[in-house]
PDB file of N, CA and C in Angstrom:
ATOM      1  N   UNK Q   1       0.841  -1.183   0.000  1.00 59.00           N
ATOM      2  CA  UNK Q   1       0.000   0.000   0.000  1.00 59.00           C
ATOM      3  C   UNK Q   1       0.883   1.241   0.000  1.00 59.00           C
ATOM      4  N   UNK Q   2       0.764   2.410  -0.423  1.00 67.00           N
ATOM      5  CA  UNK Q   2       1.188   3.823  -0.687  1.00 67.00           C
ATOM      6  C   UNK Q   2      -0.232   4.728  -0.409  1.00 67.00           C
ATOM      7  N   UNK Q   3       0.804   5.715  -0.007  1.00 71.00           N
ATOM      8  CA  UNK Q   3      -0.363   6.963   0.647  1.00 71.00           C
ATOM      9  C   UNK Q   3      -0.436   6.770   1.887  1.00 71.00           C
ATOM     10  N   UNK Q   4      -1.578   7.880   2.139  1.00 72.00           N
ATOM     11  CA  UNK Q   4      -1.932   7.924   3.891  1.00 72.00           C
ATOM     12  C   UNK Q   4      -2.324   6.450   4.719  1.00 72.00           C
ATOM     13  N   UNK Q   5      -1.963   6.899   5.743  1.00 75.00           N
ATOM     14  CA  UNK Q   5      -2.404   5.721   6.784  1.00 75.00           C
ATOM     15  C   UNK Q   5      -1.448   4.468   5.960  1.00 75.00           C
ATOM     16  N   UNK Q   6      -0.531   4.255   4.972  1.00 85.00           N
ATOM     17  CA  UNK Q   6       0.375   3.330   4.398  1.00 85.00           C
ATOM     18  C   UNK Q   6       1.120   1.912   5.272  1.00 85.00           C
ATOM     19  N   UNK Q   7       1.270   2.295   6.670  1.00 88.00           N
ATOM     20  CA  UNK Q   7       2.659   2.068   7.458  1.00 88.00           C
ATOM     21  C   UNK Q   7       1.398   1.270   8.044  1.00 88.00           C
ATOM     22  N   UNK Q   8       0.265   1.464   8.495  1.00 87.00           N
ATOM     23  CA  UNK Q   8      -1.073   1.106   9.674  1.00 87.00           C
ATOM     24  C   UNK Q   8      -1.397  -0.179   8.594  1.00 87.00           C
ATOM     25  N   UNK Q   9      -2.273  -0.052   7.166  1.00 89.00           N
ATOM     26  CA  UNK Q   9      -2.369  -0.722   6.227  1.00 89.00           C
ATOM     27  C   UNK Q   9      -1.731  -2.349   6.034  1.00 89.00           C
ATOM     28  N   UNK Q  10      -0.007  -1.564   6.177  1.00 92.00           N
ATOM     29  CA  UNK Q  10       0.545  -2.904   5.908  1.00 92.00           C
ATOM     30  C   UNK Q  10       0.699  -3.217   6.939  1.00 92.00           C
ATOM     31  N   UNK Q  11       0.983  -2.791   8.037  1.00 93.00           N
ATOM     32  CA  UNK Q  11       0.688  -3.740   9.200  1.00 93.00           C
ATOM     33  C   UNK Q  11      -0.203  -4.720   9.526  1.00 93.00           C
ATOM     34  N   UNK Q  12      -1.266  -4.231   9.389  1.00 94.00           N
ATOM     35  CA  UNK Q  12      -2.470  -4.776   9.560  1.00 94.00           C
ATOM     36  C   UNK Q  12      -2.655  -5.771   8.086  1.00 94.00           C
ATOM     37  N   UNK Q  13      -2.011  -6.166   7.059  1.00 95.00           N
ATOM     38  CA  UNK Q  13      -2.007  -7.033   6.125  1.00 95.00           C
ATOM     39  C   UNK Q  13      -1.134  -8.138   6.754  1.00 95.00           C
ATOM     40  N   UNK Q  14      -0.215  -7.495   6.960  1.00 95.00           N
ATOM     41  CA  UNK Q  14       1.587  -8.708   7.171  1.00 95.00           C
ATOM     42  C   UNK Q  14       0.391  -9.999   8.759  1.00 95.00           C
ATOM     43  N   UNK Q  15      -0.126  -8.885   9.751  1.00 96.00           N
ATOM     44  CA  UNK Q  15      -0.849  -9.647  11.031  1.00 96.00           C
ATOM     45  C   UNK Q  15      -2.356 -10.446  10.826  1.00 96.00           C
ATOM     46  N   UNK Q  16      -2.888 -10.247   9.566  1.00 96.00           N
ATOM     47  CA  UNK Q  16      -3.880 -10.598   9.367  1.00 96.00           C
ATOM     48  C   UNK Q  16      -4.543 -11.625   7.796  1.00 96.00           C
ATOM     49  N   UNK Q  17      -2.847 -11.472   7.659  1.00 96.00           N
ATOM     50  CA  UNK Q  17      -3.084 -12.480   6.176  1.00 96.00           C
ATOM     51  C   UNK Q  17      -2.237 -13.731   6.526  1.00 96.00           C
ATOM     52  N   UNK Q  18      -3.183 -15.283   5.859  1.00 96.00           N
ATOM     53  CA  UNK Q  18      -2.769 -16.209   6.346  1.00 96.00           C
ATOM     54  C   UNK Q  18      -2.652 -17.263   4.925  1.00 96.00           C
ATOM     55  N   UNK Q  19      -1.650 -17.959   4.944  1.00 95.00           N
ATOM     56  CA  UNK Q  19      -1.459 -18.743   3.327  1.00 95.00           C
ATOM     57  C   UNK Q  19      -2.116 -19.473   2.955  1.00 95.00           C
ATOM     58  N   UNK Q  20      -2.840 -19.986   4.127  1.00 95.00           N
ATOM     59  CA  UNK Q  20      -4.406 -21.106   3.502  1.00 95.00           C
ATOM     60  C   UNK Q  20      -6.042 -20.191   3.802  1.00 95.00           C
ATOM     61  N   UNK Q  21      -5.883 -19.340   3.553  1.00 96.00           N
ATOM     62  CA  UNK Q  21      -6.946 -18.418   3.464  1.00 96.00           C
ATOM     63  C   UNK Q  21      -7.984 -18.882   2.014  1.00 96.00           C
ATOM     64  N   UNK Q  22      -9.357 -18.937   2.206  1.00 94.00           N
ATOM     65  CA  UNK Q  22     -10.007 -19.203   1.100  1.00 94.00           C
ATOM     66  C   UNK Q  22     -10.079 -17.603   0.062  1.00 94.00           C
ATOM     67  N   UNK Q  23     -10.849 -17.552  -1.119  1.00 94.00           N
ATOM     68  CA  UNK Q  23     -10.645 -16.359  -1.609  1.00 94.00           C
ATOM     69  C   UNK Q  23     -11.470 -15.923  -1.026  1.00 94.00           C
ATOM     70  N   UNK Q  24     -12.783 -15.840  -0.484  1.00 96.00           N
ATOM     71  CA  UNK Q  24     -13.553 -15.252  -0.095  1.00 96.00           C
ATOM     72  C   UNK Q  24     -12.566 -14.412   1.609  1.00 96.00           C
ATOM     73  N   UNK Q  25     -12.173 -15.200   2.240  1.00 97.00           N
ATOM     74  CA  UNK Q  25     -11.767 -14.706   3.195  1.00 97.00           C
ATOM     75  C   UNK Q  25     -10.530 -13.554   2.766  1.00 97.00           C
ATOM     76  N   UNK Q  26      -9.751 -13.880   1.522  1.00 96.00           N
ATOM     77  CA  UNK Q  26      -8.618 -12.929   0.980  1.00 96.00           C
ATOM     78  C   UNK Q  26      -9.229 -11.827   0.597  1.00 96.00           C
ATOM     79  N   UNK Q  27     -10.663 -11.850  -0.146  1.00 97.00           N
ATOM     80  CA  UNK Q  27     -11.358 -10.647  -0.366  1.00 97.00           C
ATOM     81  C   UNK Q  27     -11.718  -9.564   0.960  1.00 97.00           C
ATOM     82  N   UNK Q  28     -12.209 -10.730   1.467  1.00 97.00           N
ATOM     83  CA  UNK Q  28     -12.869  -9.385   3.379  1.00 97.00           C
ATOM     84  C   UNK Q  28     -11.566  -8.993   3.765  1.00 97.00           C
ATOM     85  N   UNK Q  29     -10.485  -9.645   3.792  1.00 97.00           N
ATOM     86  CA  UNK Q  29      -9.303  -9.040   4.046  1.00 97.00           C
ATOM     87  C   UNK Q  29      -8.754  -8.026   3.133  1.00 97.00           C
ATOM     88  N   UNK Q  30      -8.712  -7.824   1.800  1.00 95.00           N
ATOM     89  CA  UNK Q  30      -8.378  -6.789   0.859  1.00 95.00           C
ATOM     90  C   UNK Q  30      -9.548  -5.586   1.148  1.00 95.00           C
ATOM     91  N   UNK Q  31     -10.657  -5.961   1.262  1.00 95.00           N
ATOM     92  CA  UNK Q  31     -11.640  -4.719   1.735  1.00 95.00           C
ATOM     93  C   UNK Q  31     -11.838  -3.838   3.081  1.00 95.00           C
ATOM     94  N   UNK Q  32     -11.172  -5.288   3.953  1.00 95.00           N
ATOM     95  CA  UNK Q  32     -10.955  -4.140   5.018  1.00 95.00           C
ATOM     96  C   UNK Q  32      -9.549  -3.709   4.840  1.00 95.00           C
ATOM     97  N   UNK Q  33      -8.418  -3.858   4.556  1.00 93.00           N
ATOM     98  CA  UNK Q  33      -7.533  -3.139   4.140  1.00 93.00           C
ATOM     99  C   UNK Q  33      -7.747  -1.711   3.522  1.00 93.00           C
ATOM    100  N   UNK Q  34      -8.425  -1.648   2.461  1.00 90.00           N
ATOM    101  CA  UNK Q  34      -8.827  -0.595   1.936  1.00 90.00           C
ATOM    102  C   UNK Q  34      -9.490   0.493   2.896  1.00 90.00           C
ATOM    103  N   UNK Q  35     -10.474   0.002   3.529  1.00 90.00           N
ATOM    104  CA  UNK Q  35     -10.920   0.634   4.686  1.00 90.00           C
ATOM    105  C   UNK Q  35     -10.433   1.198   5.827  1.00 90.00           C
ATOM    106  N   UNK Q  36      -9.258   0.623   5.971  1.00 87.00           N
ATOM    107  CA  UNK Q  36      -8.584   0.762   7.134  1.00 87.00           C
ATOM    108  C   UNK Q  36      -7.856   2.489   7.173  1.00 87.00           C
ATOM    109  N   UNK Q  37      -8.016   3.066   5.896  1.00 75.00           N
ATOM    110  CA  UNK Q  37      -7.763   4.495   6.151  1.00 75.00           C
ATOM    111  C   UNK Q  37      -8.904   5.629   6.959  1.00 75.00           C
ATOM    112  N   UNK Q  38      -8.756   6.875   6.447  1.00 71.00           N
ATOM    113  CA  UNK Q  38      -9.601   7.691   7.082  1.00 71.00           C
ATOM    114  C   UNK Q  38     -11.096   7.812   6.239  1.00 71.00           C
ATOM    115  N   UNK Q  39     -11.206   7.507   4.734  1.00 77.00           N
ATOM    116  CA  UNK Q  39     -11.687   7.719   4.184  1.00 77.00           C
ATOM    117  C   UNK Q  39     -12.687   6.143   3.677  1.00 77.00           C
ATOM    118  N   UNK Q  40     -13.800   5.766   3.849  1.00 83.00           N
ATOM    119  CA  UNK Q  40     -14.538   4.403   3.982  1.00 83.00           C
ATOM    120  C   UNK Q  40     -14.798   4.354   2.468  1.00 83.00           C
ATOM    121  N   UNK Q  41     -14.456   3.137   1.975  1.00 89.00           N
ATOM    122  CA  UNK Q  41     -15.073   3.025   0.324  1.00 89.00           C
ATOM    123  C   UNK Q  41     -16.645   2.152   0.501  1.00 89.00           C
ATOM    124  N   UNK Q  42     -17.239   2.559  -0.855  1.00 90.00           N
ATOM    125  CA  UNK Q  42     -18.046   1.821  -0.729  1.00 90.00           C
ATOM    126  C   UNK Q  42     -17.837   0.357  -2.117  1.00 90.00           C
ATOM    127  N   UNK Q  43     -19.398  -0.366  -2.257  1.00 90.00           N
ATOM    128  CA  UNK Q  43     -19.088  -1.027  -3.418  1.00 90.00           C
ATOM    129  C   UNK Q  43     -18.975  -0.302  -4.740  1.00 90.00           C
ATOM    130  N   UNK Q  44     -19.070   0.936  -4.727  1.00 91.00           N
ATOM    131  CA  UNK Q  44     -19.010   1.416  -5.891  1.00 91.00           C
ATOM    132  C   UNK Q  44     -17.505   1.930  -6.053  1.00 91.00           C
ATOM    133  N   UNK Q  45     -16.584   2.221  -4.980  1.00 91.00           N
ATOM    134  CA  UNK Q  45     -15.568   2.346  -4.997  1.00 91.00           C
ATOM    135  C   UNK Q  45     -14.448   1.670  -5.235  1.00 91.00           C
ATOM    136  N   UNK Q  46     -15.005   0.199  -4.729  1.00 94.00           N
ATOM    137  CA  UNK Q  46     -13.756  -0.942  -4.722  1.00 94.00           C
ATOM    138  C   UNK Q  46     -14.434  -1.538  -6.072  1.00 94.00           C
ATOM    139  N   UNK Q  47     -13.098  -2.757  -6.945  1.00 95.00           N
ATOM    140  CA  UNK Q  47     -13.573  -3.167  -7.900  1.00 95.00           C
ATOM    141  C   UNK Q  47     -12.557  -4.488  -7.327  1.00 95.00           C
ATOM    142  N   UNK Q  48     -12.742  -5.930  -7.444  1.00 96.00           N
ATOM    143  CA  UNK Q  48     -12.158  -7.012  -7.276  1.00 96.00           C
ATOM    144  C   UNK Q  48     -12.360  -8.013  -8.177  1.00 96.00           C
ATOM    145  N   UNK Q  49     -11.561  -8.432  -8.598  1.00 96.00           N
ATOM    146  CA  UNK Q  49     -11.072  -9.606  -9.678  1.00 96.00           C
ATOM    147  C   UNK Q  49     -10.338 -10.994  -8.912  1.00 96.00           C
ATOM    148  N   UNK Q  50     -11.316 -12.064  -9.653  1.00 94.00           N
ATOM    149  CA  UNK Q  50      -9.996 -13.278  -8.949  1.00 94.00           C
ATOM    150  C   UNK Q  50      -9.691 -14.122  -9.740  1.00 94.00           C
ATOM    151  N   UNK Q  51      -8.781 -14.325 -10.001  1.00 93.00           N
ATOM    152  CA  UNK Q  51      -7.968 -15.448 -10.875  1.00 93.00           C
ATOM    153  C   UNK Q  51      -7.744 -16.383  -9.978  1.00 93.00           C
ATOM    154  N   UNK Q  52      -8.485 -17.937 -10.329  1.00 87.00           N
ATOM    155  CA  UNK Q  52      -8.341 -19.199  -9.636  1.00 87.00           C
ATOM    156  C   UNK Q  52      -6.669 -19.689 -10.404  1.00 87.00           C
ATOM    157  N   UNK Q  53      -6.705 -20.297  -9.650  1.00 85.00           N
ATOM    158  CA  UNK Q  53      -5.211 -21.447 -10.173  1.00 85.00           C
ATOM    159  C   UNK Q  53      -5.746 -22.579 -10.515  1.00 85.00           C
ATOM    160  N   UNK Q  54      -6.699 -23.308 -10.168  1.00 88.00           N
ATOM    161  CA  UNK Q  54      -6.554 -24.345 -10.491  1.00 88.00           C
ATOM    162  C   UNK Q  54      -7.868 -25.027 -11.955  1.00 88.00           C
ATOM    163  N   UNK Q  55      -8.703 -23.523 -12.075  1.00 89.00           N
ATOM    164  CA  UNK Q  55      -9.671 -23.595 -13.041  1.00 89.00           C
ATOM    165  C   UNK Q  55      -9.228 -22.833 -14.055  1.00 89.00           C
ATOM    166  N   UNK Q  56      -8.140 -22.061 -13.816  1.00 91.00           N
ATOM    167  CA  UNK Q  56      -7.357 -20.999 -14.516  1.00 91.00           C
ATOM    168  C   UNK Q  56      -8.994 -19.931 -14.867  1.00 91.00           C
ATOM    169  N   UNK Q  57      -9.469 -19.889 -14.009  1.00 93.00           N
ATOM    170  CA  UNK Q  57     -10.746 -18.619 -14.566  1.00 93.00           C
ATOM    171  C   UNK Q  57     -10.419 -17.045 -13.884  1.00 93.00           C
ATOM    172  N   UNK Q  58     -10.989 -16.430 -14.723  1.00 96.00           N
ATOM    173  CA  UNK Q  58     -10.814 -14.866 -14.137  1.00 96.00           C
ATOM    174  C   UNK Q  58     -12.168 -13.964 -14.226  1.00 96.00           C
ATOM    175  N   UNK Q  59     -12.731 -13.721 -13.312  1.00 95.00           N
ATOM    176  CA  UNK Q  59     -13.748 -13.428 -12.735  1.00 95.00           C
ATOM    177  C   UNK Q  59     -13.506 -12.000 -12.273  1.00 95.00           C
ATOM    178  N   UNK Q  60     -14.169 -10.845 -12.571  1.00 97.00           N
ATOM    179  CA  UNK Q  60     -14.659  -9.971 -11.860  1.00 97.00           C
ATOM    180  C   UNK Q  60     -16.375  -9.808 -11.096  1.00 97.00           C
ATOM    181  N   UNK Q  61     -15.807  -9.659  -9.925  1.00 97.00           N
ATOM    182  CA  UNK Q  61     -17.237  -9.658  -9.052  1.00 97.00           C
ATOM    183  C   UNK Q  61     -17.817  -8.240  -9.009  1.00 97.00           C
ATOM    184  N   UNK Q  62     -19.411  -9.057  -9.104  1.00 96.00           N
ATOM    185  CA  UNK Q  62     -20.482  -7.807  -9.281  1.00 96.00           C
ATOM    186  C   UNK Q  62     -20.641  -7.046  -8.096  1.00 96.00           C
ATOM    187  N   UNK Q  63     -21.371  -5.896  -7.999  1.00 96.00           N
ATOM    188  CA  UNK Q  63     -21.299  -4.802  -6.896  1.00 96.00           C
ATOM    189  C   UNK Q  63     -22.024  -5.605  -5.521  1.00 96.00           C
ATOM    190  N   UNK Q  64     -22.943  -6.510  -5.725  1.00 97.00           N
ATOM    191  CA  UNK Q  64     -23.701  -6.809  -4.509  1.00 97.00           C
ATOM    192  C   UNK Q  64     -22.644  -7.939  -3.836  1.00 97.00           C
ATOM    193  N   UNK Q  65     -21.786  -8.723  -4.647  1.00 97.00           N
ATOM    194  CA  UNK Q  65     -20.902  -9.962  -3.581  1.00 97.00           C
ATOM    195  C   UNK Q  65     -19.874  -9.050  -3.110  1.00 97.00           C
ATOM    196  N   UNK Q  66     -19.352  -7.664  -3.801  1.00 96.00           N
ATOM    197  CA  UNK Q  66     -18.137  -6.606  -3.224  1.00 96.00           C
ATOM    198  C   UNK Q  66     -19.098  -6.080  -1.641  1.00 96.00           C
ATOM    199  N   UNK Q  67     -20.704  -6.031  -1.743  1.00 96.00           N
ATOM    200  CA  UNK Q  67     -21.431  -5.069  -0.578  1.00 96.00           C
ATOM    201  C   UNK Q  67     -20.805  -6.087   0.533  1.00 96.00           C
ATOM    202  N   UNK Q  68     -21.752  -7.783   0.036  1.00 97.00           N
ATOM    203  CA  UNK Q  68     -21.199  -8.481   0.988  1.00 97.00           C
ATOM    204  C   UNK Q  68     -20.010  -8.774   1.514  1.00 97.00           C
ATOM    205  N   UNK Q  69     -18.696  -8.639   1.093  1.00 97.00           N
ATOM    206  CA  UNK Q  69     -17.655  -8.329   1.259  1.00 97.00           C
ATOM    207  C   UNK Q  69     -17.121  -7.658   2.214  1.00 97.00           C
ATOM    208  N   UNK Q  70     -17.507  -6.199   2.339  1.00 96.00           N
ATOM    209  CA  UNK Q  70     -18.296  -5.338   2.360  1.00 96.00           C
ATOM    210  C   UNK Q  70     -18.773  -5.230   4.106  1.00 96.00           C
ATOM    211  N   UNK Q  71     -19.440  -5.940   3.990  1.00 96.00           N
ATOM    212  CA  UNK Q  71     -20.535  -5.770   5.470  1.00 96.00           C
ATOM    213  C   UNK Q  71     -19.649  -7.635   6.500  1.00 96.00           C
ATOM    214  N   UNK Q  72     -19.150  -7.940   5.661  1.00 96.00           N
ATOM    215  CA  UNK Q  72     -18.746  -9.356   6.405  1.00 96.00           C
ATOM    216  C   UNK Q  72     -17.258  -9.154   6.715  1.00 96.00           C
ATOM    217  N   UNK Q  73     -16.569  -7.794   6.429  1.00 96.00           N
ATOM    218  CA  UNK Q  73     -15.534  -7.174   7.055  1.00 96.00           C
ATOM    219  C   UNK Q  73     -15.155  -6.539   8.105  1.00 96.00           C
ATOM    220  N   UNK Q  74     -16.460  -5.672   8.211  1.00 94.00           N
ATOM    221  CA  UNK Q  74     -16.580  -4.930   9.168  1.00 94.00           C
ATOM    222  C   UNK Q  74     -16.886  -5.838  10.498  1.00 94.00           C
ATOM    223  N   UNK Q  75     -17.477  -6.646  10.312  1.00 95.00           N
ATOM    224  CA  UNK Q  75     -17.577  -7.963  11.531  1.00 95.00           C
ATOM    225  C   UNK Q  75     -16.520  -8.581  11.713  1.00 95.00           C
ATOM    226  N   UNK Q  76     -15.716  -8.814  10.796  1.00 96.00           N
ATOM    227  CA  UNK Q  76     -14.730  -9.842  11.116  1.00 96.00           C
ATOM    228  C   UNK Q  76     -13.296  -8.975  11.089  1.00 96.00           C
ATOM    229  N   UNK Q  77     -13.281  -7.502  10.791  1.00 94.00           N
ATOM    230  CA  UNK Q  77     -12.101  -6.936  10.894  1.00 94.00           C
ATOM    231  C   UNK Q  77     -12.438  -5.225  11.748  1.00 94.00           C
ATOM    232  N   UNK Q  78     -13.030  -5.264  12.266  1.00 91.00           N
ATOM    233  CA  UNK Q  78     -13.661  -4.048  12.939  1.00 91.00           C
ATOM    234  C   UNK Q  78     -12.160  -3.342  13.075  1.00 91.00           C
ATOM    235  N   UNK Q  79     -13.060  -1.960  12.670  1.00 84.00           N
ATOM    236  CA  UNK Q  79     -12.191  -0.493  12.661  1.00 84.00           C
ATOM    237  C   UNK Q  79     -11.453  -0.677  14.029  1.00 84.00           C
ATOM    238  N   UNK Q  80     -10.109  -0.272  14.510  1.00 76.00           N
ATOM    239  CA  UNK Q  80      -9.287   0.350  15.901  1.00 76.00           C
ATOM    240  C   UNK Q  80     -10.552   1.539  16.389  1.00 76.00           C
ATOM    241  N   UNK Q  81     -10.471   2.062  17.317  1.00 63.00           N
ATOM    242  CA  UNK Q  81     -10.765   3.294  17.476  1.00 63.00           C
ATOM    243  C   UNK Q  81      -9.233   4.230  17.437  1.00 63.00           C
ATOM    244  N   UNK Q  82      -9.333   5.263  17.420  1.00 55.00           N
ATOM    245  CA  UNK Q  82      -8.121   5.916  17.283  1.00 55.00           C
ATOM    246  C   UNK Q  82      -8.172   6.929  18.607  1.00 55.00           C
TER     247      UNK Q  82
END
């Protein structure tokens, strides 16, 4: 990550990303990343793509599985207070 809040970001990636993570769980983790600045995105803000390995498919996801994303982050990665 680059820009504000940068140094908080990757911290919070390096402590919260794990190598057998499913994609769905790599996604709530890339969205709350994003979030994790001062400024909250929504689904219209974020855009996510996933390339499988083993179907070799590449998929961009529609705005309502990014909401859920989205709302199943904020539960499972809740904001610090500052």
């Amino acid at each position: 990550s680059i820009g504000a809040d940068s140094d908080t970001i990757q911290d919070f990636l390096v402590k919260s990303y794990k190598n057998d993570m499913s994609m769905d769980s790599a996604c709530e983790l890339a969205v709350a990343a994003i979030n994790r600045g001062d400024d909250e995105k929504n689904s219209k803000n974020i855009r996510i793509a996933q390339i499988t390995r083993d179907e070799k498919t590449f998929e961009v996801l529609d705005e309502e599985k990014i909401k859920q994303f989205i709302e199943s982050a904020k539960t499972k990665y809740p904001k610090e207070s500052k």
